[in-house]
PDB file of C-alpha atoms in Angstrom:
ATOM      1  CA  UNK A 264     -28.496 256.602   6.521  1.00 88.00           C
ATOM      2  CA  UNK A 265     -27.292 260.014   7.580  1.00 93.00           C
ATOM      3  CA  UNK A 266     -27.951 262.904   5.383  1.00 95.00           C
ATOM      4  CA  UNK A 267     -27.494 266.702   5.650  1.00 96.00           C
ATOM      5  CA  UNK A 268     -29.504 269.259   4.050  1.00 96.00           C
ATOM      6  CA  UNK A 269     -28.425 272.838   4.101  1.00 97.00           C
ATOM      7  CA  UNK A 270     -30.749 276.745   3.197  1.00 97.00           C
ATOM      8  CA  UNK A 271     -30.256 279.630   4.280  1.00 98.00           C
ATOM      9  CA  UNK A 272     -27.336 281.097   2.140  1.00 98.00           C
ATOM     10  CA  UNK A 273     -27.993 284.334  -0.405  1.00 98.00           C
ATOM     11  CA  UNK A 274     -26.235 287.366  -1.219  1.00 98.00           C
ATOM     12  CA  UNK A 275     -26.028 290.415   0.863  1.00 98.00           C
ATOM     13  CA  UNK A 276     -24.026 293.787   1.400  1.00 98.00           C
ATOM     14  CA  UNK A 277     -21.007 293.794   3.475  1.00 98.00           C
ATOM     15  CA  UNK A 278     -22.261 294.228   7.470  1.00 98.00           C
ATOM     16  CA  UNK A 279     -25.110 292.359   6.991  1.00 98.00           C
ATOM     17  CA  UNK A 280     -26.488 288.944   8.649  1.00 98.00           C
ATOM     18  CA  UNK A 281     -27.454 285.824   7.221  1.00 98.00           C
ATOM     19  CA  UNK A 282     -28.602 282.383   9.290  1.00 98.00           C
ATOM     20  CA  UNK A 283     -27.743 279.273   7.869  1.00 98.00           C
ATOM     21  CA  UNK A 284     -29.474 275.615   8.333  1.00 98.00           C
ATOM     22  CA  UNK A 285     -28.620 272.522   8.233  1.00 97.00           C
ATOM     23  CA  UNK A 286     -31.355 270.097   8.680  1.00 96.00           C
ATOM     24  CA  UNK A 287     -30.476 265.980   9.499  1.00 94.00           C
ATOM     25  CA  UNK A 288     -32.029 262.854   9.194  1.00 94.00           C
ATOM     26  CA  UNK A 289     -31.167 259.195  10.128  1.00 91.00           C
ATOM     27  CA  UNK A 290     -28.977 260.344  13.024  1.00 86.00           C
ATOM     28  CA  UNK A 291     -31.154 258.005  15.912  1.00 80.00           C
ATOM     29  CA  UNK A 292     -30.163 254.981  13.859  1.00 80.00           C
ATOM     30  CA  UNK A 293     -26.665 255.388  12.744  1.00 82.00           C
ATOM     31  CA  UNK A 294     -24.787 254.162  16.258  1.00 81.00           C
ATOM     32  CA  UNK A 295     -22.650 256.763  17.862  1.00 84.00           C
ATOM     33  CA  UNK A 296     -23.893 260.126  15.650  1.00 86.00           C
ATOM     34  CA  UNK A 297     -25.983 261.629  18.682  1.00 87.00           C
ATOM     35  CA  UNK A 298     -23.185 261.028  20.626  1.00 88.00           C
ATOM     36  CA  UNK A 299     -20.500 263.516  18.009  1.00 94.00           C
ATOM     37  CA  UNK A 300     -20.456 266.941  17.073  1.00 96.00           C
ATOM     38  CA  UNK A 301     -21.796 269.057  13.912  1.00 97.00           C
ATOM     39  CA  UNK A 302     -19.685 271.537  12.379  1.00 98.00           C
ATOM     40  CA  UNK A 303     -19.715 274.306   9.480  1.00 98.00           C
ATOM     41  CA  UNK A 304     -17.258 274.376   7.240  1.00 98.00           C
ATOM     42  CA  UNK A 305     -16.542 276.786   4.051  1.00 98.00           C
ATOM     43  CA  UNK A 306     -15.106 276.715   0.532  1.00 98.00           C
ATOM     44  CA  UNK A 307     -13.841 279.399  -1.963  1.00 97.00           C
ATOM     45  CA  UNK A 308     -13.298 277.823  -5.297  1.00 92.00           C
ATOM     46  CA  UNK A 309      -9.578 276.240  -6.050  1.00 95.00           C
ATOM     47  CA  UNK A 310      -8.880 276.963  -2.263  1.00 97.00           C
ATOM     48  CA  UNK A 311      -9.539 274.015   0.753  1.00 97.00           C
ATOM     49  CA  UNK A 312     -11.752 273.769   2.451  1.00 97.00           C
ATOM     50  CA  UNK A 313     -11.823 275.499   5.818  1.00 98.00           C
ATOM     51  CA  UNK A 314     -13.648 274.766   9.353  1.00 98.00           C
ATOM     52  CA  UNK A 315     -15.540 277.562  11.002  1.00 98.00           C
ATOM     53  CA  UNK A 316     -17.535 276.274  13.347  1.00 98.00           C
ATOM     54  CA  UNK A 317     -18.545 273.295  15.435  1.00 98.00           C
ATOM     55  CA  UNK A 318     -20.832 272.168  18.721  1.00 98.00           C
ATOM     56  CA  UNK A 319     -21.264 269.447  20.502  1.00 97.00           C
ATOM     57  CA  UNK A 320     -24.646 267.220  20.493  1.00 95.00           C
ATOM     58  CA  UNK A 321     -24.695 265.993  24.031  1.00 95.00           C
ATOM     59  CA  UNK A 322     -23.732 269.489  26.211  1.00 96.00           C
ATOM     60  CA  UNK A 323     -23.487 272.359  23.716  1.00 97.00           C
ATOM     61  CA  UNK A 324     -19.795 272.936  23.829  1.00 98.00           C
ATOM     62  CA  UNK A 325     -18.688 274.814  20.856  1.00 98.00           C
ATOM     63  CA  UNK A 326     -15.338 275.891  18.996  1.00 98.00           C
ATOM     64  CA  UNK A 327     -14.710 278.739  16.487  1.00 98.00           C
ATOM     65  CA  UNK A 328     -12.101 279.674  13.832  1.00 98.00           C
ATOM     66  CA  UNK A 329     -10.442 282.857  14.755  1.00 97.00           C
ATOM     67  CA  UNK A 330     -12.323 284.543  11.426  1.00 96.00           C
ATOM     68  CA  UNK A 331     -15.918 283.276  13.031  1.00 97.00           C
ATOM     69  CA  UNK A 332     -15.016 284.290  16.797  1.00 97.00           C
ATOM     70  CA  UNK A 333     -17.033 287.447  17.772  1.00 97.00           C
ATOM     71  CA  UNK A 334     -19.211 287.271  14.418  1.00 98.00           C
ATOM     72  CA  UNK A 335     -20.299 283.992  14.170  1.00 98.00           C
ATOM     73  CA  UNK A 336     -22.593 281.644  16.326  1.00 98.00           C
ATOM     74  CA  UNK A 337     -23.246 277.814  15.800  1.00 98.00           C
ATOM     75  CA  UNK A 338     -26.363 276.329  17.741  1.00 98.00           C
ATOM     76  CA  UNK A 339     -28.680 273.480  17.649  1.00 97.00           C
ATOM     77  CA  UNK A 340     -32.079 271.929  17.988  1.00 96.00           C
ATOM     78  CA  UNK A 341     -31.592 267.989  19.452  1.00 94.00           C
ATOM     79  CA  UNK A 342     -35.173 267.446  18.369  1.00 93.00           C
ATOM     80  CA  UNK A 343     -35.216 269.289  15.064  1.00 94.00           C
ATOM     81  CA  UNK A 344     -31.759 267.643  14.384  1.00 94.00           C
ATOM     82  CA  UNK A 345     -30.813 270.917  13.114  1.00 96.00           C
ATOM     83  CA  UNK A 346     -27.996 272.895  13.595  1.00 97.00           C
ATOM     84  CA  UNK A 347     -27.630 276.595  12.676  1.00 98.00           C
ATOM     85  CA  UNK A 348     -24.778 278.964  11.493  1.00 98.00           C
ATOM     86  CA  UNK A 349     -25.864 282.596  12.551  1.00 98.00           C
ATOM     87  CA  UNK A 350     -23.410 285.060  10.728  1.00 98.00           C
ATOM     88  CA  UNK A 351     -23.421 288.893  11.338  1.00 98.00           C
ATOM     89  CA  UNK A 352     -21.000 291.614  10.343  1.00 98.00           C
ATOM     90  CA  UNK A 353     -20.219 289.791   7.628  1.00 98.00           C
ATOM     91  CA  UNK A 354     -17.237 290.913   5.408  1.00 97.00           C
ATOM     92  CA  UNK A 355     -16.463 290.204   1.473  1.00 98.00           C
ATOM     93  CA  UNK A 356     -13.944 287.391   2.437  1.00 97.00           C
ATOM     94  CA  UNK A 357     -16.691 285.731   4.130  1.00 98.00           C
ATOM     95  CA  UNK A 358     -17.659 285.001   0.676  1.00 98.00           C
ATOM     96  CA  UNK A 359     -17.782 280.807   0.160  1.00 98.00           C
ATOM     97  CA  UNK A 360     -20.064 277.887   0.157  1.00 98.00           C
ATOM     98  CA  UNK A 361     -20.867 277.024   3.067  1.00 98.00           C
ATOM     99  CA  UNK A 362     -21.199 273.359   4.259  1.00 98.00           C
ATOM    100  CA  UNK A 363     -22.606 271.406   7.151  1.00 97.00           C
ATOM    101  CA  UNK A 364     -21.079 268.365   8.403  1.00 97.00           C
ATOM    102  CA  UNK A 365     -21.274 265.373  11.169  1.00 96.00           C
ATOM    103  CA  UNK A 366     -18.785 263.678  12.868  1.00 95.00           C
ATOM    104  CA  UNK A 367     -18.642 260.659  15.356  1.00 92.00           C
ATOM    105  CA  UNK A 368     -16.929 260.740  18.994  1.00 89.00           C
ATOM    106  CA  UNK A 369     -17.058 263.750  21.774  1.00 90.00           C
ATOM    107  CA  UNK A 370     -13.897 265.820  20.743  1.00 94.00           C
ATOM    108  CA  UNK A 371     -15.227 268.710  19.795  1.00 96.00           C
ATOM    109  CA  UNK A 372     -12.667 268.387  16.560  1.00 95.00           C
ATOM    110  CA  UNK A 373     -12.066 270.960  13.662  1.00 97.00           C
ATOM    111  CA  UNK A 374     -10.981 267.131  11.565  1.00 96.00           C
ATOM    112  CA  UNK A 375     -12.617 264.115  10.860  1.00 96.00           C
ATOM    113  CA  UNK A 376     -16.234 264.496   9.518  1.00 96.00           C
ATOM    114  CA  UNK A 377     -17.701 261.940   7.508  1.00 94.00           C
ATOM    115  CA  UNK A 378     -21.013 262.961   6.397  1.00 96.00           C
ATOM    116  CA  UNK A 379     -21.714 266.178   4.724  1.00 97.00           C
ATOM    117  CA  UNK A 380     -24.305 268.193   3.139  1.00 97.00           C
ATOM    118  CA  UNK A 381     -24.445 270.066  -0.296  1.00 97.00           C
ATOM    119  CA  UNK A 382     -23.307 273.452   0.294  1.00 97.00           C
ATOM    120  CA  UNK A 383     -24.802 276.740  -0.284  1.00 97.00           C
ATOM    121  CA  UNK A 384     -23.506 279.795  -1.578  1.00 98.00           C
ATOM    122  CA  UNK A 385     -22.988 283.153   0.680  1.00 98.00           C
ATOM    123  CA  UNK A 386     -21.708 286.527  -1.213  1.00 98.00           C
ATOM    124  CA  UNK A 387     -20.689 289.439   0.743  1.00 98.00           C
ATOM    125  CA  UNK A 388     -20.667 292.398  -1.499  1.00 97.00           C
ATOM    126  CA  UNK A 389     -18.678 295.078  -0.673  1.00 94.00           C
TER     127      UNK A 389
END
């Protein structure tokens, strides 16, 4: 079975830099994973959830939210199966929990992720 497992989130002062993880498992024997894309995704509460970032397994490729673009970088570790969210200049409306998630196929797609981890929380005081 897939599973996601995500650290890295805390609290810190506007302009600061946090680096999120998300660490997988049971990727090799689900068919067609390896083959997909990860992606981070955040949540304010009573709002939906939006995407942020996402890379592709197989090559690298990568997309960004306009919000992320310039602040935000998304990488990954095939062998680890871990991918990363590092977040600089961050701002108070970066404020959310954060979540990793999986998806199946080689679009590098801001929809249709089907396994996800728990969250965790990143404030941005200002």
């Amino acid at each position: 079975q897939v599973q996601l497992v995500e650290s890295g989130g805390g609290a810190v002062q506007a302009g600061g830099s946090l680096r999120l993880s998300c660490a997988g498992s049971g990727f090799t024997a689900s068919y067609g994973v390896m083959a997909g894309v990860m992606g981070w995704f955040r949540q304010v509460a009573g709002k939906e959830r939006e995407f942020v970032a996402a890379i592709r397994w197989s090559d690298g490729r990568t997309d960004y939210a306009d919000s992320a673009k310039g602040r935000f970088s998304i990488s990954k570790d095939n062998a680890k199966l871990t991918a990363y969210l590092q977040m600089n200049s961050l701002k108070p409306e970066d404020t959310a929990v954060y979540y990793c998630a999986a998806r199946r196929g080689v679009v590098v797609a801001r929809t249709g992720y089907e396994y996800w981890g728990q969250g965790t929380q990143v404030t941005v005081s200002s």
